[in-house]
């Protein structure tokens, strides 16, 4: 299975901060890397697909970059609704796998 | 607007079968070429892909669960189901159904339903 690691595992930030989360794959996955946001009691939300494409309806403060094995999710200016846990996920091959998550809190 | 909603028992006894249904509204499951999936969030651990079905066609499962899992079209139109047999406490989790685009991401998710395995 392809293993995904994320760093940091958690971070504390303030409104307006620039936040960067990294994801590393255990082998080459091209650009088959996606980012989603989870909040308790809510449906998970796809933010970025194919490494750098913004999902429809997602604010432009979210961006993604990377290819191969190293990827980054950036929130350019953190908003109150962005406090959540973020997961990377690879769709290069089955079994599809997720990173362990990065919790963003105050 | 397409929405997914999980339903099923919140408590299952060890060794029995966990059965969940996902109801899809706002679009037909038979169109669009999507993969209809199940993912679970294990407490204190991460997200785990369980498997998916392609409507009217194939299924694919996580090898870690393949011997115990089945995903199929539901008894009602625009539903699909998950069956996981011989459950143990390790199967206690928040279970999500999700829609996956071909060669791409899980773009729509249900809110999830928590299933506890306990006697």
PDB file of N, CA and C in Angstrom, chain B residues 6-110:
ATOM      1  N   UNK B   6     -26.090   8.239   4.985  1.00  0.00           N
ATOM      2  CA  UNK B   6     -25.932   6.882   5.501  1.00  0.00           C
ATOM      3  C   UNK B   6     -27.056   6.546   6.485  1.00  0.00           C
ATOM      4  N   UNK B   7     -27.408   5.275   6.561  1.00  0.00           N
ATOM      5  CA  UNK B   7     -28.377   4.818   7.556  1.00  0.00           C
ATOM      6  C   UNK B   7     -28.066   3.382   7.941  1.00  0.00           C
ATOM      7  N   UNK B   8     -28.480   3.026   9.155  1.00  0.00           N
ATOM      8  CA  UNK B   8     -28.265   1.671   9.630  1.00  0.00           C
ATOM      9  C   UNK B   8     -28.105   1.634  11.133  1.00  0.00           C
ATOM     10  N   UNK B   9     -28.024   0.434  11.695  1.00  0.00           N
ATOM     11  CA  UNK B   9     -27.908   0.298  13.156  1.00  0.00           C
ATOM     12  C   UNK B   9     -26.635   0.936  13.687  1.00  0.00           C
ATOM     13  N   UNK B  10     -26.751   1.561  14.844  1.00  0.00           N
ATOM     14  CA  UNK B  10     -25.589   2.170  15.481  1.00  0.00           C
ATOM     15  C   UNK B  10     -24.845   1.221  16.408  1.00  0.00           C
ATOM     16  N   UNK B  11     -25.428   0.038  16.620  1.00  0.00           N
ATOM     17  CA  UNK B  11     -24.816  -0.941  17.522  1.00  0.00           C
ATOM     18  C   UNK B  11     -24.924  -2.321  16.895  1.00  0.00           C
ATOM     19  N   UNK B  12     -23.802  -2.998  16.834  1.00  0.00           N
ATOM     20  CA  UNK B  12     -23.754  -4.352  16.279  1.00  0.00           C
ATOM     21  C   UNK B  12     -22.987  -5.236  17.252  1.00  0.00           C
ATOM     22  N   UNK B  13     -23.453  -6.456  17.434  1.00  0.00           N
ATOM     23  CA  UNK B  13     -22.773  -7.371  18.348  1.00  0.00           C
ATOM     24  C   UNK B  13     -21.565  -8.012  17.668  1.00  0.00           C
ATOM     25  N   UNK B  14     -20.538  -8.300  18.468  1.00  0.00           N
ATOM     26  CA  UNK B  14     -19.363  -8.988  17.907  1.00  0.00           C
ATOM     27  C   UNK B  14     -19.761 -10.276  17.209  1.00  0.00           C
ATOM     28  N   UNK B  15     -19.085 -10.566  16.119  1.00  0.00           N
ATOM     29  CA  UNK B  15     -19.255 -11.732  15.245  1.00  0.00           C
ATOM     30  C   UNK B  15     -20.436 -11.591  14.290  1.00  0.00           C
ATOM     31  N   UNK B  16     -21.261 -10.563  14.468  1.00  0.00           N
ATOM     32  CA  UNK B  16     -22.401 -10.384  13.576  1.00  0.00           C
ATOM     33  C   UNK B  16     -22.012  -9.540  12.353  1.00  0.00           C
ATOM     34  N   UNK B  17     -23.010  -9.225  11.522  1.00  0.00           N
ATOM     35  CA  UNK B  17     -22.770  -8.490  10.285  1.00  0.00           C
ATOM     36  C   UNK B  17     -23.233  -7.045  10.420  1.00  0.00           C
ATOM     37  N   UNK B  18     -22.341  -6.138  10.097  1.00  0.00           N
ATOM     38  CA  UNK B  18     -22.654  -4.709  10.041  1.00  0.00           C
ATOM     39  C   UNK B  18     -23.264  -4.431   8.674  1.00  0.00           C
ATOM     40  N   UNK B  19     -24.448  -3.808   8.657  1.00  0.00           N
ATOM     41  CA  UNK B  19     -25.117  -3.495   7.393  1.00  0.00           C
ATOM     42  C   UNK B  19     -25.510  -2.025   7.380  1.00  0.00           C
ATOM     43  N   UNK B  20     -25.039  -1.305   6.375  1.00  0.00           N
ATOM     44  CA  UNK B  20     -25.357   0.105   6.216  1.00  0.00           C
ATOM     45  C   UNK B  20     -25.856   0.361   4.804  1.00  0.00           C
ATOM     46  N   UNK B  21     -26.677   1.391   4.676  1.00  0.00           N
ATOM     47  CA  UNK B  21     -27.199   1.805   3.375  1.00  0.00           C
ATOM     48  C   UNK B  21     -26.864   3.262   3.145  1.00  0.00           C
ATOM     49  N   UNK B  22     -26.532   3.587   1.916  1.00  0.00           N
ATOM     50  CA  UNK B  22     -26.310   4.974   1.512  1.00  0.00           C
ATOM     51  C   UNK B  22     -27.377   5.352   0.486  1.00  0.00           C
ATOM     52  N   UNK B  23     -28.114   6.399   0.790  1.00  0.00           N
ATOM     53  CA  UNK B  23     -29.150   6.895  -0.122  1.00  0.00           C
ATOM     54  C   UNK B  23     -28.621   8.119  -0.849  1.00  0.00           C
ATOM     55  N   UNK B  24     -28.740   8.082  -2.172  1.00  0.00           N
ATOM     56  CA  UNK B  24     -28.241   9.161  -3.025  1.00  0.00           C
ATOM     57  C   UNK B  24     -29.431   9.953  -3.549  1.00  0.00           C
ATOM     58  N   UNK B  25     -29.429  11.251  -3.351  1.00  0.00           N
ATOM     59  CA  UNK B  25     -30.511  12.094  -3.855  1.00  0.00           C
ATOM     60  C   UNK B  25     -29.935  13.187  -4.742  1.00  0.00           C
ATOM     61  N   UNK B  26     -30.740  13.637  -5.680  1.00  0.00           N
ATOM     62  CA  UNK B  26     -30.332  14.731  -6.551  1.00  0.00           C
ATOM     63  C   UNK B  26     -29.696  14.310  -7.852  1.00  0.00           C
ATOM     64  N   UNK B  27     -29.442  13.049  -8.025  1.00  0.00           N
ATOM     65  CA  UNK B  27     -28.873  12.539  -9.270  1.00  0.00           C
ATOM     66  C   UNK B  27     -29.034  11.031  -9.283  1.00  0.00           C
ATOM     67  N   UNK B  28     -28.938  10.454 -10.469  1.00  0.00           N
ATOM     68  CA  UNK B  28     -29.048   9.009 -10.595  1.00  0.00           C
ATOM     69  C   UNK B  28     -27.678   8.357 -10.447  1.00  0.00           C
ATOM     70  N   UNK B  29     -27.631   7.303  -9.644  1.00  0.00           N
ATOM     71  CA  UNK B  29     -26.376   6.571  -9.464  1.00  0.00           C
ATOM     72  C   UNK B  29     -25.890   5.939 -10.762  1.00  0.00           C
ATOM     73  N   UNK B  30     -26.823   5.703 -11.671  1.00  0.00           N
ATOM     74  CA  UNK B  30     -26.468   4.976 -12.891  1.00  0.00           C
ATOM     75  C   UNK B  30     -25.820   5.867 -13.944  1.00  0.00           C
ATOM     76  N   UNK B  31     -25.754   7.155 -13.710  1.00  0.00           N
ATOM     77  CA  UNK B  31     -25.147   8.047 -14.696  1.00  0.00           C
ATOM     78  C   UNK B  31     -23.892   8.702 -14.129  1.00  0.00           C
ATOM     79  N   UNK B  32     -23.016   9.091 -15.018  1.00  0.00           N
ATOM     80  CA  UNK B  32     -21.840   9.854 -14.596  1.00  0.00           C
ATOM     81  C   UNK B  32     -20.567   9.058 -14.421  1.00  0.00           C
ATOM     82  N   UNK B  33     -20.691   7.730 -14.406  1.00  0.00           N
ATOM     83  CA  UNK B  33     -19.483   6.919 -14.315  1.00  0.00           C
ATOM     84  C   UNK B  33     -18.753   7.001 -12.996  1.00  0.00           C
ATOM     85  N   UNK B  34     -19.477   7.284 -11.934  1.00  0.00           N
ATOM     86  CA  UNK B  34     -18.837   7.413 -10.628  1.00  0.00           C
ATOM     87  C   UNK B  34     -18.666   6.068  -9.929  1.00  0.00           C
ATOM     88  N   UNK B  35     -17.764   6.071  -8.953  1.00  0.00           N
ATOM     89  CA  UNK B  35     -17.578   4.927  -8.080  1.00  0.00           C
ATOM     90  C   UNK B  35     -18.224   5.252  -6.735  1.00  0.00           C
ATOM     91  N   UNK B  36     -19.090   4.387  -6.289  1.00  0.00           N
ATOM     92  CA  UNK B  36     -19.843   4.604  -5.048  1.00  0.00           C
ATOM     93  C   UNK B  36     -19.120   3.852  -3.938  1.00  0.00           C
ATOM     94  N   UNK B  37     -18.660   4.604  -2.938  1.00  0.00           N
ATOM     95  CA  UNK B  37     -17.616   4.127  -2.034  1.00  0.00           C
ATOM     96  C   UNK B  37     -18.040   4.165  -0.571  1.00  0.00           C
ATOM     97  N   UNK B  38     -17.308   3.398   0.209  1.00  0.00           N
ATOM     98  CA  UNK B  38     -17.408   3.453   1.663  1.00  0.00           C
ATOM     99  C   UNK B  38     -16.015   3.694   2.238  1.00  0.00           C
ATOM    100  N   UNK B  39     -15.975   4.604   3.200  1.00  0.00           N
ATOM    101  CA  UNK B  39     -14.741   4.961   3.910  1.00  0.00           C
ATOM    102  C   UNK B  39     -15.091   5.002   5.397  1.00  0.00           C
ATOM    103  N   UNK B  40     -14.165   4.575   6.241  1.00  0.00           N
ATOM    104  CA  UNK B  40     -14.432   4.672   7.673  1.00  0.00           C
ATOM    105  C   UNK B  40     -13.324   5.427   8.382  1.00  0.00           C
ATOM    106  N   UNK B  41     -13.724   6.039   9.509  1.00  0.00           N
ATOM    107  CA  UNK B  41     -12.787   6.779  10.335  1.00  0.00           C
ATOM    108  C   UNK B  41     -12.712   6.068  11.672  1.00  0.00           C
ATOM    109  N   UNK B  42     -11.595   5.405  11.889  1.00  0.00           N
ATOM    110  CA  UNK B  42     -11.402   4.630  13.102  1.00  0.00           C
ATOM    111  C   UNK B  42     -11.006   5.566  14.243  1.00  0.00           C
ATOM    112  N   UNK B  43     -11.613   5.444  15.419  1.00  0.00           N
ATOM    113  CA  UNK B  43     -11.314   6.348  16.537  1.00  0.00           C
ATOM    114  C   UNK B  43      -9.830   6.362  16.879  1.00  0.00           C
ATOM    115  N   UNK B  44      -9.282   7.547  16.953  1.00  0.00           N
ATOM    116  CA  UNK B  44      -7.872   7.687  17.301  1.00  0.00           C
ATOM    117  C   UNK B  44      -6.929   7.320  16.172  1.00  0.00           C
ATOM    118  N   UNK B  45      -7.510   6.937  15.063  1.00  0.00           N
ATOM    119  CA  UNK B  45      -6.688   6.559  13.907  1.00  0.00           C
ATOM    120  C   UNK B  45      -7.179   7.355  12.701  1.00  0.00           C
ATOM    121  N   UNK B  46      -6.806   6.941  11.554  1.00  0.00           N
ATOM    122  CA  UNK B  46      -7.119   7.725  10.375  1.00  0.00           C
ATOM    123  C   UNK B  46      -8.297   7.197   9.598  1.00  0.00           C
ATOM    124  N   UNK B  47      -8.374   7.666   8.377  1.00  0.00           N
ATOM    125  CA  UNK B  47      -9.407   7.265   7.445  1.00  0.00           C
ATOM    126  C   UNK B  47      -8.959   6.033   6.672  1.00  0.00           C
ATOM    127  N   UNK B  48      -9.885   5.126   6.460  1.00  0.00           N
ATOM    128  CA  UNK B  48      -9.582   3.888   5.744  1.00  0.00           C
ATOM    129  C   UNK B  48     -10.609   3.670   4.646  1.00  0.00           C
ATOM    130  N   UNK B  49     -10.126   3.520   3.433  1.00  0.00           N
ATOM    131  CA  UNK B  49     -10.999   3.194   2.315  1.00  0.00           C
ATOM    132  C   UNK B  49     -11.413   1.726   2.430  1.00  0.00           C
ATOM    133  N   UNK B  50     -12.728   1.485   2.398  1.00  0.00           N
ATOM    134  CA  UNK B  50     -13.248   0.123   2.521  1.00  0.00           C
ATOM    135  C   UNK B  50     -13.392  -0.521   1.143  1.00  0.00           C
ATOM    136  N   UNK B  51     -13.964   0.238   0.208  1.00  0.00           N
ATOM    137  CA  UNK B  51     -14.155  -0.301  -1.127  1.00  0.00           C
ATOM    138  C   UNK B  51     -15.163   0.514  -1.908  1.00  0.00           C
ATOM    139  N   UNK B  52     -15.422   0.104  -3.150  1.00  0.00           N
ATOM    140  CA  UNK B  52     -16.403   0.807  -3.970  1.00  0.00           C
ATOM    141  C   UNK B  52     -17.059  -0.126  -4.973  1.00  0.00           C
ATOM    142  N   UNK B  53     -18.149   0.370  -5.519  1.00  0.00           N
ATOM    143  CA  UNK B  53     -18.813  -0.319  -6.612  1.00  0.00           C
ATOM    144  C   UNK B  53     -19.010   0.654  -7.765  1.00  0.00           C
ATOM    145  N   UNK B  54     -18.951   0.112  -8.967  1.00  0.00           N
ATOM    146  CA  UNK B  54     -19.301   0.870 -10.159  1.00  0.00           C
ATOM    147  C   UNK B  54     -20.688   0.400 -10.537  1.00  0.00           C
ATOM    148  N   UNK B  55     -21.614   1.316 -10.656  1.00  0.00           N
ATOM    149  CA  UNK B  55     -23.012   0.938 -10.818  1.00  0.00           C
ATOM    150  C   UNK B  55     -23.196  -0.018 -11.994  1.00  0.00           C
ATOM    151  N   UNK B  56     -23.794  -1.138 -11.714  1.00  0.00           N
ATOM    152  CA  UNK B  56     -24.058  -2.140 -12.752  1.00  0.00           C
ATOM    153  C   UNK B  56     -22.837  -2.922 -13.158  1.00  0.00           C
ATOM    154  N   UNK B  57     -21.740  -2.744 -12.418  1.00  0.00           N
ATOM    155  CA  UNK B  57     -20.515  -3.418 -12.824  1.00  0.00           C
ATOM    156  C   UNK B  57     -19.686  -3.917 -11.674  1.00  0.00           C
ATOM    157  N   UNK B  58     -18.450  -3.520 -11.671  1.00  0.00           N
ATOM    158  CA  UNK B  58     -17.464  -4.145 -10.794  1.00  0.00           C
ATOM    159  C   UNK B  58     -17.443  -3.572  -9.391  1.00  0.00           C
ATOM    160  N   UNK B  59     -16.762  -4.300  -8.532  1.00  0.00           N
ATOM    161  CA  UNK B  59     -16.453  -3.836  -7.188  1.00  0.00           C
ATOM    162  C   UNK B  59     -14.954  -3.966  -6.950  1.00  0.00           C
ATOM    163  N   UNK B  60     -14.465  -3.219  -5.990  1.00  0.00           N
ATOM    164  CA  UNK B  60     -13.061  -3.300  -5.596  1.00  0.00           C
ATOM    165  C   UNK B  60     -13.005  -3.033  -4.103  1.00  0.00           C
ATOM    166  N   UNK B  61     -12.204  -3.829  -3.385  1.00  0.00           N
ATOM    167  CA  UNK B  61     -12.169  -3.724  -1.939  1.00  0.00           C
ATOM    168  C   UNK B  61     -10.746  -3.567  -1.435  1.00  0.00           C
ATOM    169  N   UNK B  62     -10.628  -2.975  -0.261  1.00  0.00           N
ATOM    170  CA  UNK B  62      -9.351  -2.912   0.423  1.00  0.00           C
ATOM    171  C   UNK B  62      -8.954  -4.348   0.794  1.00  0.00           C
ATOM    172  N   UNK B  63      -7.765  -4.773   0.416  1.00  0.00           N
ATOM    173  CA  UNK B  63      -7.340  -6.150   0.731  1.00  0.00           C
ATOM    174  C   UNK B  63      -7.407  -6.463   2.223  1.00  0.00           C
ATOM    175  N   UNK B  64      -7.262  -5.442   3.054  1.00  0.00           N
ATOM    176  CA  UNK B  64      -7.300  -5.675   4.505  1.00  0.00           C
ATOM    177  C   UNK B  64      -8.682  -6.097   4.990  1.00  0.00           C
ATOM    178  N   UNK B  65      -9.707  -5.848   4.177  1.00  0.00           N
ATOM    179  CA  UNK B  65     -11.087  -6.154   4.570  1.00  0.00           C
ATOM    180  C   UNK B  65     -11.785  -7.088   3.582  1.00  0.00           C
ATOM    181  N   UNK B  66     -11.120  -7.404   2.491  1.00  0.00           N
ATOM    182  CA  UNK B  66     -11.763  -8.062   1.354  1.00  0.00           C
ATOM    183  C   UNK B  66     -12.485  -9.352   1.718  1.00  0.00           C
ATOM    184  N   UNK B  67     -11.959 -10.090   2.669  1.00  0.00           N
ATOM    185  CA  UNK B  67     -12.566 -11.384   3.012  1.00  0.00           C
ATOM    186  C   UNK B  67     -13.879 -11.230   3.776  1.00  0.00           C
ATOM    187  N   UNK B  68     -14.161 -10.013   4.266  1.00  0.00           N
ATOM    188  CA  UNK B  68     -15.336  -9.810   5.120  1.00  0.00           C
ATOM    189  C   UNK B  68     -16.343  -8.813   4.554  1.00  0.00           C
ATOM    190  N   UNK B  69     -16.056  -8.191   3.422  1.00  0.00           N
ATOM    191  CA  UNK B  69     -16.861  -7.047   2.987  1.00  0.00           C
ATOM    192  C   UNK B  69     -17.558  -7.307   1.665  1.00  0.00           C
ATOM    193  N   UNK B  70     -18.732  -6.693   1.514  1.00  0.00           N
ATOM    194  CA  UNK B  70     -19.445  -6.699   0.243  1.00  0.00           C
ATOM    195  C   UNK B  70     -20.156  -5.360   0.071  1.00  0.00           C
ATOM    196  N   UNK B  71     -20.000  -4.765  -1.105  1.00  0.00           N
ATOM    197  CA  UNK B  71     -20.684  -3.526  -1.455  1.00  0.00           C
ATOM    198  C   UNK B  71     -21.533  -3.815  -2.685  1.00  0.00           C
ATOM    199  N   UNK B  72     -22.786  -3.401  -2.630  1.00  0.00           N
ATOM    200  CA  UNK B  72     -23.684  -3.723  -3.735  1.00  0.00           C
ATOM    201  C   UNK B  72     -24.774  -2.666  -3.853  1.00  0.00           C
ATOM    202  N   UNK B  73     -25.485  -2.712  -4.971  1.00  0.00           N
ATOM    203  CA  UNK B  73     -26.624  -1.824  -5.153  1.00  0.00           C
ATOM    204  C   UNK B  73     -27.684  -2.173  -4.119  1.00  0.00           C
ATOM    205  N   UNK B  74     -28.377  -1.132  -3.646  1.00  0.00           N
ATOM    206  CA  UNK B  74     -29.387  -1.361  -2.623  1.00  0.00           C
ATOM    207  C   UNK B  74     -30.670  -1.925  -3.190  1.00  0.00           C
ATOM    208  N   UNK B  75     -31.574  -2.252  -2.280  1.00  0.00           N
ATOM    209  CA  UNK B  75     -32.856  -2.812  -2.702  1.00  0.00           C
ATOM    210  C   UNK B  75     -33.723  -1.759  -3.372  1.00  0.00           C
ATOM    211  N   UNK B  76     -33.497  -0.508  -3.022  1.00  0.00           N
ATOM    212  CA  UNK B  76     -34.215   0.584  -3.674  1.00  0.00           C
ATOM    213  C   UNK B  76     -33.296   1.277  -4.669  1.00  0.00           C
ATOM    214  N   UNK B  77     -33.887   1.850  -5.682  1.00  0.00           N
ATOM    215  CA  UNK B  77     -33.109   2.568  -6.682  1.00  0.00           C
ATOM    216  C   UNK B  77     -32.376   3.728  -6.024  1.00  0.00           C
ATOM    217  N   UNK B  78     -31.184   3.984  -6.466  1.00  0.00           N
ATOM    218  CA  UNK B  78     -30.360   5.079  -5.941  1.00  0.00           C
ATOM    219  C   UNK B  78     -29.912   4.863  -4.497  1.00  0.00           C
ATOM    220  N   UNK B  79     -29.692   3.615  -4.168  1.00  0.00           N
ATOM    221  CA  UNK B  79     -29.080   3.272  -2.901  1.00  0.00           C
ATOM    222  C   UNK B  79     -27.989   2.243  -3.140  1.00  0.00           C
ATOM    223  N   UNK B  80     -26.988   2.248  -2.266  1.00  0.00           N
ATOM    224  CA  UNK B  80     -26.019   1.169  -2.261  1.00  0.00           C
ATOM    225  C   UNK B  80     -25.715   0.815  -0.819  1.00  0.00           C
ATOM    226  N   UNK B  81     -25.235  -0.388  -0.639  1.00  0.00           N
ATOM    227  CA  UNK B  81     -25.105  -0.895   0.721  1.00  0.00           C
ATOM    228  C   UNK B  81     -23.714  -1.429   1.000  1.00  0.00           C
ATOM    229  N   UNK B  82     -23.417  -1.505   2.283  1.00  0.00           N
ATOM    230  CA  UNK B  82     -22.181  -2.087   2.802  1.00  0.00           C
ATOM    231  C   UNK B  82     -22.541  -3.205   3.755  1.00  0.00           C
ATOM    232  N   UNK B  83     -21.910  -4.349   3.582  1.00  0.00           N
ATOM    233  CA  UNK B  83     -22.028  -5.435   4.549  1.00  0.00           C
ATOM    234  C   UNK B  83     -20.627  -5.848   4.968  1.00  0.00           C
ATOM    235  N   UNK B  84     -20.406  -5.863   6.259  1.00  0.00           N
ATOM    236  CA  UNK B  84     -19.124  -6.261   6.828  1.00  0.00           C
ATOM    237  C   UNK B  84     -19.411  -7.344   7.863  1.00  0.00           C
ATOM    238  N   UNK B  85     -18.932  -8.551   7.604  1.00  0.00           N
ATOM    239  CA  UNK B  85     -19.289  -9.639   8.507  1.00  0.00           C
ATOM    240  C   UNK B  85     -18.196  -9.932   9.531  1.00  0.00           C
ATOM    241  N   UNK B  86     -18.555 -10.748  10.506  1.00  0.00           N
ATOM    242  CA  UNK B  86     -17.623 -11.162  11.564  1.00  0.00           C
ATOM    243  C   UNK B  86     -16.952  -9.964  12.231  1.00  0.00           C
ATOM    244  N   UNK B  87     -17.764  -8.985  12.618  1.00  0.00           N
ATOM    245  CA  UNK B  87     -17.186  -7.752  13.166  1.00  0.00           C
ATOM    246  C   UNK B  87     -16.630  -7.972  14.572  1.00  0.00           C
ATOM    247  N   UNK B  88     -15.646  -7.145  14.901  1.00  0.00           N
ATOM    248  CA  UNK B  88     -15.072  -7.100  16.232  1.00  0.00           C
ATOM    249  C   UNK B  88     -15.051  -5.650  16.691  1.00  0.00           C
ATOM    250  N   UNK B  89     -14.588  -5.437  17.920  1.00  0.00           N
ATOM    251  CA  UNK B  89     -14.510  -4.072  18.445  1.00  0.00           C
ATOM    252  C   UNK B  89     -13.641  -3.183  17.560  1.00  0.00           C
ATOM    253  N   UNK B  90     -12.700  -3.770  16.855  1.00  0.00           N
ATOM    254  CA  UNK B  90     -11.810  -3.006  15.976  1.00  0.00           C
ATOM    255  C   UNK B  90     -12.544  -2.404  14.788  1.00  0.00           C
ATOM    256  N   UNK B  91     -13.778  -2.839  14.551  1.00  0.00           N
ATOM    257  CA  UNK B  91     -14.587  -2.277  13.461  1.00  0.00           C
ATOM    258  C   UNK B  91     -15.444  -1.114  13.926  1.00  0.00           C
ATOM    259  N   UNK B  92     -15.387  -0.773  15.198  1.00  0.00           N
ATOM    260  CA  UNK B  92     -16.081   0.407  15.698  1.00  0.00           C
ATOM    261  C   UNK B  92     -15.498   1.631  15.020  1.00  0.00           C
ATOM    262  N   UNK B  93     -16.360   2.420  14.366  1.00  0.00           N
ATOM    263  CA  UNK B  93     -15.856   3.538  13.568  1.00  0.00           C
ATOM    264  C   UNK B  93     -17.005   4.413  13.096  1.00  0.00           C
ATOM    265  N   UNK B  94     -16.645   5.560  12.554  1.00  0.00           N
ATOM    266  CA  UNK B  94     -17.575   6.429  11.838  1.00  0.00           C
ATOM    267  C   UNK B  94     -17.513   6.025  10.368  1.00  0.00           C
ATOM    268  N   UNK B  95     -18.631   5.569   9.836  1.00  0.00           N
ATOM    269  CA  UNK B  95     -18.680   5.070   8.470  1.00  0.00           C
ATOM    270  C   UNK B  95     -19.291   6.127   7.552  1.00  0.00           C
ATOM    271  N   UNK B  96     -18.555   6.437   6.476  1.00  0.00           N
ATOM    272  CA  UNK B  96     -19.003   7.395   5.478  1.00  0.00           C
ATOM    273  C   UNK B  96     -19.272   6.681   4.160  1.00  0.00           C
ATOM    274  N   UNK B  97     -20.320   7.123   3.448  1.00  0.00           N
ATOM    275  CA  UNK B  97     -20.398   6.779   2.036  1.00  0.00           C
ATOM    276  C   UNK B  97     -19.948   8.011   1.251  1.00  0.00           C
ATOM    277  N   UNK B  98     -19.410   7.766   0.081  1.00  0.00           N
ATOM    278  CA  UNK B  98     -18.830   8.842  -0.713  1.00  0.00           C
ATOM    279  C   UNK B  98     -18.921   8.509  -2.187  1.00  0.00           C
ATOM    280  N   UNK B  99     -18.896   9.540  -3.002  1.00  0.00           N
ATOM    281  CA  UNK B  99     -18.857   9.388  -4.454  1.00  0.00           C
ATOM    282  C   UNK B  99     -17.435   9.706  -4.921  1.00  0.00           C
ATOM    283  N   UNK B 100     -16.897   8.829  -5.743  1.00  0.00           N
ATOM    284  CA  UNK B 100     -15.539   9.032  -6.253  1.00  0.00           C
ATOM    285  C   UNK B 100     -15.585   9.197  -7.763  1.00  0.00           C
ATOM    286  N   UNK B 101     -14.899  10.221  -8.230  1.00  0.00           N
ATOM    287  CA  UNK B 101     -14.784  10.438  -9.668  1.00  0.00           C
ATOM    288  C   UNK B 101     -13.727   9.487 -10.241  1.00  0.00           C
ATOM    289  N   UNK B 102     -13.868   9.044 -11.476  1.00  0.00           N
ATOM    290  CA  UNK B 102     -12.877   8.139 -12.069  1.00  0.00           C
ATOM    291  C   UNK B 102     -11.492   8.773 -12.063  1.00  0.00           C
ATOM    292  N   UNK B 103     -10.486   8.019 -11.593  1.00  0.00           N
ATOM    293  CA  UNK B 103      -9.090   8.483 -11.542  1.00  0.00           C
ATOM    294  C   UNK B 103      -8.945   9.816 -10.811  1.00  0.00           C
ATOM    295  N   UNK B 104      -9.781  10.018  -9.830  1.00  0.00           N
ATOM    296  CA  UNK B 104      -9.819  11.330  -9.192  1.00  0.00           C
ATOM    297  C   UNK B 104     -10.293  11.169  -7.755  1.00  0.00           C
ATOM    298  N   UNK B 105     -10.792  12.233  -7.205  1.00  0.00           N
ATOM    299  CA  UNK B 105     -11.049  12.312  -5.762  1.00  0.00           C
ATOM    300  C   UNK B 105     -12.465  11.884  -5.370  1.00  0.00           C
ATOM    301  N   UNK B 106     -12.619  11.696  -4.054  1.00  0.00           N
ATOM    302  CA  UNK B 106     -13.933  11.549  -3.438  1.00  0.00           C
ATOM    303  C   UNK B 106     -14.520  12.960  -3.369  1.00  0.00           C
ATOM    304  N   UNK B 107     -15.497  13.256  -4.225  1.00  0.00           N
ATOM    305  CA  UNK B 107     -15.935  14.640  -4.311  1.00  0.00           C
ATOM    306  C   UNK B 107     -17.194  14.954  -3.507  1.00  0.00           C
ATOM    307  N   UNK B 108     -17.933  13.938  -3.110  1.00  0.00           N
ATOM    308  CA  UNK B 108     -19.107  14.141  -2.278  1.00  0.00           C
ATOM    309  C   UNK B 108     -19.148  13.068  -1.208  1.00  0.00           C
ATOM    310  N   UNK B 109     -19.539  13.467  -0.011  1.00  0.00           N
ATOM    311  CA  UNK B 109     -19.560  12.564   1.129  1.00  0.00           C
ATOM    312  C   UNK B 109     -20.881  12.705   1.887  1.00  0.00           C
ATOM    313  N   UNK B 110     -21.287  11.643   2.561  1.00  0.00           N
ATOM    314  CA  UNK B 110     -22.340  11.750   3.545  1.00  0.00           C
ATOM    315  C   UNK B 110     -21.763  12.271   4.857  1.00  0.00           C
TER     316      UNK B 110
END
